[in-house]
mmCIF file of C-alpha atoms in Angstrom:
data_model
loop_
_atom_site.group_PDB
_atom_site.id
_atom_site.type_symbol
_atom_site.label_atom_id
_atom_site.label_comp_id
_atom_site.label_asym_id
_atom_site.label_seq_id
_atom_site.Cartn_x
_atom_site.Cartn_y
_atom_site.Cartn_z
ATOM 1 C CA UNK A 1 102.510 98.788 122.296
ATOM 2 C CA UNK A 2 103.627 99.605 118.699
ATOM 3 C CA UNK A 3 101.735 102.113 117.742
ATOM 4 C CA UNK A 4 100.750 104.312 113.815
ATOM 5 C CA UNK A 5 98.758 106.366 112.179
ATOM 6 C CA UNK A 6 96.845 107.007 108.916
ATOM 7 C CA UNK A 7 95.661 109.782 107.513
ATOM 8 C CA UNK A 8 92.262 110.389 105.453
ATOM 9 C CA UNK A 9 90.741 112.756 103.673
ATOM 10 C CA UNK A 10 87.104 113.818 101.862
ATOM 11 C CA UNK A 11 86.891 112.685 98.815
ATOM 12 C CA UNK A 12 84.402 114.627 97.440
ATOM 13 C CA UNK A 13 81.986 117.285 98.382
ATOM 14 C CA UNK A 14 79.258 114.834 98.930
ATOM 15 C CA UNK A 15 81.592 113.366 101.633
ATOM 16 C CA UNK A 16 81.239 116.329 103.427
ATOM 17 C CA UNK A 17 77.296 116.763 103.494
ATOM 18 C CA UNK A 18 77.495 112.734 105.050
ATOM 19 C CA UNK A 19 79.118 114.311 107.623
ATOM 20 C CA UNK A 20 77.613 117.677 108.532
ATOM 21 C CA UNK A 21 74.169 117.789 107.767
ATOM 22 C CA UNK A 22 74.320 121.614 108.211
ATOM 23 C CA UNK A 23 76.593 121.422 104.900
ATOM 24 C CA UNK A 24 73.157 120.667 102.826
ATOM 25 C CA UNK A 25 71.461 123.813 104.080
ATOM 26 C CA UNK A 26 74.745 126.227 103.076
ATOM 27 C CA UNK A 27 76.239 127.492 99.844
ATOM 28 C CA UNK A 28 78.908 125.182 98.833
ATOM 29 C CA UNK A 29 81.425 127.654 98.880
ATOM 30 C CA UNK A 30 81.081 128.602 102.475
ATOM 31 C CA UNK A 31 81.522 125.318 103.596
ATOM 32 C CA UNK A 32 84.521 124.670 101.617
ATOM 33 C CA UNK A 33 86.011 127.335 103.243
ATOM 34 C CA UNK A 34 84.477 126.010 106.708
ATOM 35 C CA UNK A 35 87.065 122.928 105.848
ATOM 36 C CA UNK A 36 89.587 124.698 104.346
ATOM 37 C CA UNK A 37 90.291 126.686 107.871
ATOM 38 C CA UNK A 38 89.521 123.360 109.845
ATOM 39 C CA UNK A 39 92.319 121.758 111.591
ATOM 40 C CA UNK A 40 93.375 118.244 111.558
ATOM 41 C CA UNK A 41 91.621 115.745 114.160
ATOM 42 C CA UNK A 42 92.200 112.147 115.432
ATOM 43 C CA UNK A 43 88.740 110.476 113.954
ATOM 44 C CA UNK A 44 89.332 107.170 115.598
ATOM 45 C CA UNK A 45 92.026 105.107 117.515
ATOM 46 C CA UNK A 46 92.295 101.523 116.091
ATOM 47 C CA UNK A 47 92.756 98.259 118.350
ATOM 48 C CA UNK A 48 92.791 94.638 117.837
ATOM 49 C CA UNK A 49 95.310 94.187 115.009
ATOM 50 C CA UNK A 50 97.342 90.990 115.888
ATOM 51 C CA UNK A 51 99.923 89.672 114.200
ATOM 52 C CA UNK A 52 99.091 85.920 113.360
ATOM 53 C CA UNK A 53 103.041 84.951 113.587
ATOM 54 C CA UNK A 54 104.319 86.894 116.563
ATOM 55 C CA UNK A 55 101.028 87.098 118.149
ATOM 56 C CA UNK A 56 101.870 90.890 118.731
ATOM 57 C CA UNK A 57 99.462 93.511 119.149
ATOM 58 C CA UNK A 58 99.176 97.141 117.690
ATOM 59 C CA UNK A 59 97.603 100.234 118.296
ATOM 60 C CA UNK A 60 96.824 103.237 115.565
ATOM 61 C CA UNK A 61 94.942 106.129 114.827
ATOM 62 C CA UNK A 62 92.986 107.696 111.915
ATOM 63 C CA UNK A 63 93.567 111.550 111.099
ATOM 64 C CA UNK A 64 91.411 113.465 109.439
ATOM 65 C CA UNK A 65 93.059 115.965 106.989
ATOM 66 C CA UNK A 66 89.857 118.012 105.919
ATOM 67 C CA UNK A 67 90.444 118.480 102.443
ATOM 68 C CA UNK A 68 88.033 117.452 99.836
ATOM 69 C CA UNK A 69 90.058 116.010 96.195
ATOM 70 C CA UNK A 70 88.984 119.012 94.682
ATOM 71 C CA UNK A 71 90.650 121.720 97.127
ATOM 72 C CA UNK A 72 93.746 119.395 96.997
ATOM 73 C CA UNK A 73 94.021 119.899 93.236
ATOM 74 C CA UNK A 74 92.868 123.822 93.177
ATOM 75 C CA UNK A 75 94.393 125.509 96.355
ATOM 76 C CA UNK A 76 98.165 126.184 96.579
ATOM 77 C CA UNK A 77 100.568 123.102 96.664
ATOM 78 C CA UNK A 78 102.463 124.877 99.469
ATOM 79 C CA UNK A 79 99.100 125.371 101.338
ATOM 80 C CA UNK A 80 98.113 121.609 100.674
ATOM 81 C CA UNK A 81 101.302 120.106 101.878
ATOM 82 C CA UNK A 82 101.289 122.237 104.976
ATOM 83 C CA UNK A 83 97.616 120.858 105.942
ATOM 84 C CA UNK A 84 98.912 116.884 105.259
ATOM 85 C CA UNK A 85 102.108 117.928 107.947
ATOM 86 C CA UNK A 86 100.142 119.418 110.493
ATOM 87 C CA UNK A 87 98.351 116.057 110.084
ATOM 88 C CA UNK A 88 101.723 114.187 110.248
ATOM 89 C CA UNK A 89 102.604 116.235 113.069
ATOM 90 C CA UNK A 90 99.239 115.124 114.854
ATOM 91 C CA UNK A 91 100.470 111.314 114.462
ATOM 92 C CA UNK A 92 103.652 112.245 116.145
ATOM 93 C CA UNK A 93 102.242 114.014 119.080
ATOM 94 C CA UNK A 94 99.938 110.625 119.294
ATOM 95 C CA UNK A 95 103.079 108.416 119.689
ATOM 96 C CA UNK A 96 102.567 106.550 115.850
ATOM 97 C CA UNK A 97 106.468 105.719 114.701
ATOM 98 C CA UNK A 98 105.231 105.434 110.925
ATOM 99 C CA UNK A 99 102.112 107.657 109.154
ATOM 100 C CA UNK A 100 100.079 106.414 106.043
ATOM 101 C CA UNK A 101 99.423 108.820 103.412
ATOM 102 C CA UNK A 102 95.937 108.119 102.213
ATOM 103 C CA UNK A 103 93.597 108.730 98.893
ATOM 104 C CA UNK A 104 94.753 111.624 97.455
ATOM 105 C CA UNK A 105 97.207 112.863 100.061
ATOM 106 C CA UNK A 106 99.591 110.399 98.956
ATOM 107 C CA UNK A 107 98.944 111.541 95.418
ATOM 108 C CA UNK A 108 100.028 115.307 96.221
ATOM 109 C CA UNK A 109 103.192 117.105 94.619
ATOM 110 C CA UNK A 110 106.309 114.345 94.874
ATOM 111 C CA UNK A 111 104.373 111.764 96.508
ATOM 112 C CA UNK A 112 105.410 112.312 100.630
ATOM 113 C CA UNK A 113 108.606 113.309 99.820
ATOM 114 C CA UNK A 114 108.500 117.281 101.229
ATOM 115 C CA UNK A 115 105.992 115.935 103.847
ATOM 116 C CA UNK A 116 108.974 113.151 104.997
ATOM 117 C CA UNK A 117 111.309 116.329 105.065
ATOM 118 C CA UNK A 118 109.232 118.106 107.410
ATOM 119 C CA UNK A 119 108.030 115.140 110.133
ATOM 120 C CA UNK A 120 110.197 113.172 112.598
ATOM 121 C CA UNK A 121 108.373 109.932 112.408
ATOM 122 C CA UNK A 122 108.303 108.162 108.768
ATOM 123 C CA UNK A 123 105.504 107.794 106.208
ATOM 124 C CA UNK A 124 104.816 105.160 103.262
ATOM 125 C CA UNK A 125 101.801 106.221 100.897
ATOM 126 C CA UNK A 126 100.679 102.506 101.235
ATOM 127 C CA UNK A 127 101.870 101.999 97.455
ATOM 128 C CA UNK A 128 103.758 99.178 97.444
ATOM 129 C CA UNK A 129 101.142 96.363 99.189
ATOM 130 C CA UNK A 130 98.688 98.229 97.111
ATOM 131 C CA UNK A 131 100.722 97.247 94.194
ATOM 132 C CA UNK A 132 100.935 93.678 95.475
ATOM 133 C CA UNK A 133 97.580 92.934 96.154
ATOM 134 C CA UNK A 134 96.082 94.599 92.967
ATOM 135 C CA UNK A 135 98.267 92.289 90.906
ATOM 136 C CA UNK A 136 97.456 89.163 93.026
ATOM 137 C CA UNK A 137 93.553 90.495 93.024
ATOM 138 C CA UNK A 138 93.410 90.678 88.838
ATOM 139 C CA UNK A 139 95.241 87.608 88.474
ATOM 140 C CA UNK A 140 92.702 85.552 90.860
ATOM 141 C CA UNK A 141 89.826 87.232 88.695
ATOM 142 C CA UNK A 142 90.992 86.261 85.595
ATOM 143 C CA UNK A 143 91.725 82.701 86.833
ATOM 144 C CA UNK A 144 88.092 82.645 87.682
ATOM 145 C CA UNK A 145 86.879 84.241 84.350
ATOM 146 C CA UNK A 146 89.040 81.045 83.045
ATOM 147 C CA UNK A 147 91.160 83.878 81.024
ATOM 148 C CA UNK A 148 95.200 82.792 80.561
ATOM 149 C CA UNK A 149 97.208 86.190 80.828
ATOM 150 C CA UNK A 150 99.933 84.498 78.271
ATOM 151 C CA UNK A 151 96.807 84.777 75.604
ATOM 152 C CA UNK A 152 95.623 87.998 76.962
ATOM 153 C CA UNK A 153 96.144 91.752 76.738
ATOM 154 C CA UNK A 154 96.898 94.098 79.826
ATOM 155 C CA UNK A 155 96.254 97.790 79.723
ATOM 156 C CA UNK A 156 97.314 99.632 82.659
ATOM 157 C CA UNK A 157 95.739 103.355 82.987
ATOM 158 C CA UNK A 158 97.727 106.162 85.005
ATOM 159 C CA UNK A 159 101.099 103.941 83.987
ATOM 160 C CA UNK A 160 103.440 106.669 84.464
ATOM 161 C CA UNK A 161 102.719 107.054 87.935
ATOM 162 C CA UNK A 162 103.953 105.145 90.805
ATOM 163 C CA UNK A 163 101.743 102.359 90.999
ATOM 164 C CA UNK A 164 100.471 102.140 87.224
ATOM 165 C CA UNK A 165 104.558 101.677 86.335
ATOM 166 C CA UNK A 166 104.963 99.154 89.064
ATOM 167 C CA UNK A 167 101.964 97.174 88.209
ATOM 168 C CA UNK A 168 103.093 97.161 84.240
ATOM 169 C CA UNK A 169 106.816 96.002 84.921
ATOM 170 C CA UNK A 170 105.284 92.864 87.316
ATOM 171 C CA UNK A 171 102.544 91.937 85.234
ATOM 172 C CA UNK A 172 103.553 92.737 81.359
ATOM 173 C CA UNK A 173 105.929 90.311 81.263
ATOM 174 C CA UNK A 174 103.145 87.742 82.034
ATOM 175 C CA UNK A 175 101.070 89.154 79.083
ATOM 176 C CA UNK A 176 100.622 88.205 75.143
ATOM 177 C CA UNK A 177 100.401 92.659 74.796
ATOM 178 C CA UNK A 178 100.124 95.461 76.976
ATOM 179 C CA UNK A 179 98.739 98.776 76.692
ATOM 180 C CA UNK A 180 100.569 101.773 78.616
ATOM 181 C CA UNK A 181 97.988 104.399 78.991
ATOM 182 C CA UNK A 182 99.180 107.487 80.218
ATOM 183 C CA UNK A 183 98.128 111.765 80.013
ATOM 184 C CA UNK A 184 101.535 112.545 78.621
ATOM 185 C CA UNK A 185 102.502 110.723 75.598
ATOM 186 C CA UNK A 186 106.854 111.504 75.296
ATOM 187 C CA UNK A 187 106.857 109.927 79.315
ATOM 188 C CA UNK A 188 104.377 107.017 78.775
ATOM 189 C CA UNK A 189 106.644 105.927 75.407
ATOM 190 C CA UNK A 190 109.755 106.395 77.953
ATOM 191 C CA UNK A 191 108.528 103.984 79.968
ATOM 192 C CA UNK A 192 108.779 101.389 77.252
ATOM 193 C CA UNK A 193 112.163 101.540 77.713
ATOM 194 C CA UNK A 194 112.253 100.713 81.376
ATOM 195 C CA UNK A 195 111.474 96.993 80.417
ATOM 196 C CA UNK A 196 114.432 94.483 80.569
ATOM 197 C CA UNK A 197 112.796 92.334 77.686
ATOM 198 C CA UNK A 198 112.796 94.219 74.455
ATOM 199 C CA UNK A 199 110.893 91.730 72.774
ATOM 200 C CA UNK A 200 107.715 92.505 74.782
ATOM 201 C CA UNK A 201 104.643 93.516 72.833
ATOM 202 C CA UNK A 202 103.986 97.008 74.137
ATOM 203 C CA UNK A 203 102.474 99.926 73.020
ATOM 204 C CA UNK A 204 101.348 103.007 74.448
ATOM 205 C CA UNK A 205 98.601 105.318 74.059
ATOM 206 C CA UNK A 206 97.051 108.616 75.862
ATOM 207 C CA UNK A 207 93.715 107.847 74.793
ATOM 208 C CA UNK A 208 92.112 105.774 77.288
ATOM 209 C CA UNK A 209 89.178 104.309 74.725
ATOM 210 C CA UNK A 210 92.321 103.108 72.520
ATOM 211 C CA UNK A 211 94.117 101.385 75.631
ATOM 212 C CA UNK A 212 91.418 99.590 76.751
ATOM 213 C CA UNK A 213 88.715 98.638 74.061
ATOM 214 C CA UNK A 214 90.989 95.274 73.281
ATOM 215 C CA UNK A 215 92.172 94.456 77.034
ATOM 216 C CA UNK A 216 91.442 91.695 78.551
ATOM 217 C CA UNK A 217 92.871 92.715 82.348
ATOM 218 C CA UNK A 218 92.354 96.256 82.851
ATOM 219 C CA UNK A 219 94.390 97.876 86.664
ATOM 220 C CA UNK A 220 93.413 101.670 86.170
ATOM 221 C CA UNK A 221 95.008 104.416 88.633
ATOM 222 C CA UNK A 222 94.504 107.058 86.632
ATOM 223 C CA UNK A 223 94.633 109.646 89.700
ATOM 224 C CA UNK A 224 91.996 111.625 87.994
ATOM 225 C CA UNK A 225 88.979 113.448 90.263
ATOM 226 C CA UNK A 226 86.367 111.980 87.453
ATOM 227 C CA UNK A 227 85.643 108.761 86.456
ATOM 228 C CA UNK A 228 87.330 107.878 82.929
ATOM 229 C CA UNK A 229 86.353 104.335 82.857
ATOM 230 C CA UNK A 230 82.844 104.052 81.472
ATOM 231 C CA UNK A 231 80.583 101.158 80.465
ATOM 232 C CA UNK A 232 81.030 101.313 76.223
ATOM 233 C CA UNK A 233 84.359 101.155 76.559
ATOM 234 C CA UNK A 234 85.235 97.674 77.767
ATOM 235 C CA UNK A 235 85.190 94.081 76.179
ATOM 236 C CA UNK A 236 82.751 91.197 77.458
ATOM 237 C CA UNK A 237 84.484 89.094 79.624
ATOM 238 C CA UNK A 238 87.099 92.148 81.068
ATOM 239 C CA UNK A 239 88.179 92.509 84.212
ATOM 240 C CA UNK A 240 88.778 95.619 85.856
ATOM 241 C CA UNK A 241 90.771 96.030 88.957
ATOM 242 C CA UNK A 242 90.206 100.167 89.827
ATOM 243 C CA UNK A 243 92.896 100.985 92.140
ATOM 244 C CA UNK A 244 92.150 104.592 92.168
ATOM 245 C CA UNK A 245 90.760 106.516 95.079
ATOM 246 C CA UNK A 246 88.235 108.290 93.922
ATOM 247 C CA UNK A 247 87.264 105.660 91.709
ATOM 248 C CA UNK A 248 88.237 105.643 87.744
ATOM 249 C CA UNK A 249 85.734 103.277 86.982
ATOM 250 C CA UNK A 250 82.081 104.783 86.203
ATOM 251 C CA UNK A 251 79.541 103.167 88.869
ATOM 252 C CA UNK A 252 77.584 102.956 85.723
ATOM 253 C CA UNK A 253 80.023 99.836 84.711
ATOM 254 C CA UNK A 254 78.279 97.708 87.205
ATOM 255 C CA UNK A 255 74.750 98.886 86.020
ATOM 256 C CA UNK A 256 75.166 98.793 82.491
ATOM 257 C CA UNK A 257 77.837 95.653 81.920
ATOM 258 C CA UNK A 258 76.613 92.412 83.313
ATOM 259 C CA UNK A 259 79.727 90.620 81.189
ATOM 260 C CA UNK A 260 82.286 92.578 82.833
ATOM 261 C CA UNK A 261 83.630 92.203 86.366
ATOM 262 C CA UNK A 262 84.777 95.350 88.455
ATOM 263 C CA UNK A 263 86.819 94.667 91.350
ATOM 264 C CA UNK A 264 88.430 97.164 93.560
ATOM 265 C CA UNK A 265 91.873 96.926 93.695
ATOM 266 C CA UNK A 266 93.588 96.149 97.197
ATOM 267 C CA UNK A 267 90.788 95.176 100.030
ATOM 268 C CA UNK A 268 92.406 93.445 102.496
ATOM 269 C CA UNK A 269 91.483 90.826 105.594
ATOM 270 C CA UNK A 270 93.495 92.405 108.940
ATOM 271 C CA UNK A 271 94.377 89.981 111.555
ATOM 272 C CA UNK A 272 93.261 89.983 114.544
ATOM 273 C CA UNK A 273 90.208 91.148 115.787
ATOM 274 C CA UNK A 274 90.229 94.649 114.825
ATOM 275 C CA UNK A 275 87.983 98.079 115.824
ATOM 276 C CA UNK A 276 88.926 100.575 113.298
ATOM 277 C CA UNK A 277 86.165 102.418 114.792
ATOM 278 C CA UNK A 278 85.440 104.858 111.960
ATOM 279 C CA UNK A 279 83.602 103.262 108.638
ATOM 280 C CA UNK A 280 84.416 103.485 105.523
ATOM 281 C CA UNK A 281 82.502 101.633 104.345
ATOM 282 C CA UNK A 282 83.979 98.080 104.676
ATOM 283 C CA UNK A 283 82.383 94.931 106.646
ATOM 284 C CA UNK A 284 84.467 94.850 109.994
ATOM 285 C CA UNK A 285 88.018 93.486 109.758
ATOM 286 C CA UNK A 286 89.029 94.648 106.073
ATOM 287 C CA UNK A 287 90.577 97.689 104.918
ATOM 288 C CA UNK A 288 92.421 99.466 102.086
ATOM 289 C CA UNK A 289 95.538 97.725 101.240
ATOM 290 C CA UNK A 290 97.825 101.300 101.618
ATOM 291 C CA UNK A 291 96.457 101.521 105.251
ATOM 292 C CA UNK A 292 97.508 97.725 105.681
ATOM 293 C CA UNK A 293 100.719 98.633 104.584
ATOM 294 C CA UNK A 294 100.952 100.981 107.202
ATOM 295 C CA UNK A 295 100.307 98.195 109.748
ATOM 296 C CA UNK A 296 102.278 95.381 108.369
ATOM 297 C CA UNK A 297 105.398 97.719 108.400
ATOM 298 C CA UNK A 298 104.618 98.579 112.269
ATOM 299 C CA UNK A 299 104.197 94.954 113.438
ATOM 300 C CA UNK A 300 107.624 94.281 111.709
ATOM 301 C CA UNK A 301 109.336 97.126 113.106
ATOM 302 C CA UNK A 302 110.314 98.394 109.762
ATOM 303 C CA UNK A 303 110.175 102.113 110.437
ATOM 304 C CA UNK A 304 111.525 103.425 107.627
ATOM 305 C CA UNK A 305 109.786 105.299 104.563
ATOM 306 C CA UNK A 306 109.193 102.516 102.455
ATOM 307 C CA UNK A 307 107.272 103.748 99.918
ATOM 308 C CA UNK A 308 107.444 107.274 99.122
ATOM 309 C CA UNK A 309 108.585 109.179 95.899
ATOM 310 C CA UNK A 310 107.359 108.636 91.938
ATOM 311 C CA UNK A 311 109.298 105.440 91.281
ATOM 312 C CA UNK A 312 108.376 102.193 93.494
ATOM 313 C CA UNK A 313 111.351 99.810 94.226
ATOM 314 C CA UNK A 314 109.878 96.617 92.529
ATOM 315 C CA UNK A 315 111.646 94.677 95.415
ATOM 316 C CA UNK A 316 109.649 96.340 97.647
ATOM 317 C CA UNK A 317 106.729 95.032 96.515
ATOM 318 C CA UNK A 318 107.594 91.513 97.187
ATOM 319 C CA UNK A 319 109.134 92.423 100.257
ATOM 320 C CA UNK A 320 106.386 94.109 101.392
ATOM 321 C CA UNK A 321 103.985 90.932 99.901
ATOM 322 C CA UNK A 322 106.322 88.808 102.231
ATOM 323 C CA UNK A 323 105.834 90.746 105.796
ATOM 324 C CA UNK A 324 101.535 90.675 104.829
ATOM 325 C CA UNK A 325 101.800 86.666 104.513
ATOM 326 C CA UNK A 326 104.107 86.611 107.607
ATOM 327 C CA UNK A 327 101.324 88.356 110.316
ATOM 328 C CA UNK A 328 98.138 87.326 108.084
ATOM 329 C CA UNK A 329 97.139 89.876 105.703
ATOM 330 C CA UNK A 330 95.538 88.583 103.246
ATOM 331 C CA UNK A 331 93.093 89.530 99.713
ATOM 332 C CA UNK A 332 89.543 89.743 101.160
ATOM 333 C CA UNK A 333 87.711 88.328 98.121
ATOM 334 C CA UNK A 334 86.591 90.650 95.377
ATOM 335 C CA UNK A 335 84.211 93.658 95.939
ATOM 336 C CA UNK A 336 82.263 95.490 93.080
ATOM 337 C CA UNK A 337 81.854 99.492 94.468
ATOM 338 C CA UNK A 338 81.373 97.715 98.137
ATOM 339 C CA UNK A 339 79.541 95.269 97.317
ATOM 340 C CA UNK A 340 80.543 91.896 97.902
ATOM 341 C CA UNK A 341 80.830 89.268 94.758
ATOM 342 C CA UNK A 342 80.397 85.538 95.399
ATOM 343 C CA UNK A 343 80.723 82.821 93.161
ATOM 344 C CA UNK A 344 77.602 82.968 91.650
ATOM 345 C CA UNK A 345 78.016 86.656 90.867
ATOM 346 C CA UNK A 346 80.929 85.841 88.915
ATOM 347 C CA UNK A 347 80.285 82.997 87.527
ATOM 348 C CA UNK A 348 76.905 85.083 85.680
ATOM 349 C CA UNK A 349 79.601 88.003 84.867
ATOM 350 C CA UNK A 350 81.416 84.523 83.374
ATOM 351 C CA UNK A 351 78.579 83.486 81.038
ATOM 352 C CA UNK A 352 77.236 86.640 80.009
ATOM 353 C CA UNK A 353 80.470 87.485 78.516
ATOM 354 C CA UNK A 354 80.320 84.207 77.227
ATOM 355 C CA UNK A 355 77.310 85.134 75.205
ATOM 356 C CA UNK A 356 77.808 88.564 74.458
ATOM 357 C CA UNK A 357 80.793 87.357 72.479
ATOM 358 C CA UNK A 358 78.867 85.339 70.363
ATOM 359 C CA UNK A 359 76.760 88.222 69.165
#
């Protein structure tokens, strides 16, 4: 049996005192360190994914890499990448061909390039399908919210990375304007020049309040460790597809703005009958869309590292859209910070914005 790995991380410190209840009872700083030192560990061995067009079956594991964000941002990059390959290593000694990157390991230095350098199996940070089934997720949304993307603005936050620039190539196209909003201003006004149709309405911005106060379609992946999407900044009738792990987008949003809809960006049905066997927080049978990837790639035999680096190959990301259709993966719905949104959910979200316009 075919068989990978993923690996996952902490978010944030509150992660940790989930886990160990002794960590509520210690100074914060001593159990840092307790993770800091703590080696790498298989949390759970995954069955039951089956391919819906082969009928092939796949085996995986989840590895823990016990880093919160935080340490991942302050310790040593040299220090940081060695804890994500002794992780790699881990899926290689537990017979996985391919290893996920995921949350904010596949975030780290040049995106799983230096990691790819030092494992003998390959890696994708998930990017790609993530990609894919953010875009398909917003446009599904604003279908529902009865919003035409030809008549609409886009702002993409984070737009210089790897997913933010993928997401604005596919989708602003599509769009009446788009917003690039990005920390540095001379590489998010470079990317304007990446687009193949020059008459394009585009402009960019580093203030995040700017990009967004005006969009109609927001995808944010800002990689930032605090939220930077808050509830005063957004439109009625906005929709907000938060890609980012951790989040971007305030849980405030969903207190405070009953005209906006929040969905998280890539939640995917696996096929099969699968045990994941570790939660995270997910009704059985969905997951992440960058730990789909992961899978899709394994039950098409496509070890290679297909989506690694600061630039994703926009072919890729139909590719990649192609082999999920092919075994069965498919967008689970929406989800509002893990809660699940039926019609009636958005249909309110639908005529409060209605309203709130009117004011």
């Amino acid at each position: 049996m075919e068989k990978f790995a993923f690996i996952l991380h902490p978010i944030s410190y509150q992660d940790l005192t989930r886990k160990y209840s002794w960590a509520n009872y210690l100074p914060s700083s001593l159990v840092l360190e307790y993770v800091k030192r703590k080696k790498p560990f298989i949390v759970s061995h995954i069955k039951g994914i089956k391919s819906t067009f082969t009928g092939e079956e796949i085996e995986g594991f989840f590895i823990a890499c016990p880093l919160i964000t935080q340490q991942m941002v302050d310790l040593p990059l040299p220090y940081v990448y060695n804890k994500i390959i002794e992780s790699g290593r881990l899926a290689q000694e537990a017979g996985a061909k391919i290893v996920g990157l995921g949350a904010f390991t596949s975030v780290v230095g040049d995106r799983g390039i230096t990691i790819k350098k030092h494992l003998d199996i390959d890696i994708t940070t998930g990017n790609s399908y993530t990609v894919a089934s953010a875009i398909e997720g917003t446009y599904e949304a604003l279908k529902l919210l009865e919003v035409e993307a030809e008549g609409a603005t886009l702002a993409v936050v984070g737009a210089t990375g790897s997913i933010g620039k993928a997401v604005a190539l596919l989708m602003a196209p599509s769009f009446k304007k788009t917003y690039l909003v990005g920390r540095n201003a001379d590489k998010t006004k470079a990317l304007i020049s990446s687009f193949q149709d020059r008459n394009l309405d585009i402009t960019y911005t580093t203030s995040i309040v700017e990009g967004v106060k005006e969009a109609d379609a927001i995808i944010t992946v800002s990689s930032a460790v605090e939220e930077v999407i808050h509830p005063e900044m957004l439109k009625p009738g906005s929709v907000v597809c938060d890609v980012a792990r951790p989040r971007d987008v305030s849980p405030k949003v969903a207190k405070a703005r009953n005209d906006v809809l929040v969905i998280e960006g890539g939640v995917v049905q696996v096929p099969g009958n699968p045990s994941f066997n570790f939660n995270f927080g997910f009704p059985p049978g969905l997951a992440y869309a960058c730990m789909s990837e992961t899978m899709i790639l394994t039950l098409e035999k496509r070890y290679d590292s297909f989506s690694i680096g600061k630039d994703l190959d926009i072919e890729k990301v139909k590719e990649i859209s192609g082999f999920a259709n092919k075994h069965g993966f498919k967008l689970a719905g929406f989800r509002c910070f893990e809660k699940v949104l039926n019609s009636s959910d958005i249909y309110k979200i639908k005529e409060n914005a209605i309203k709130n316009r009117r004011r």
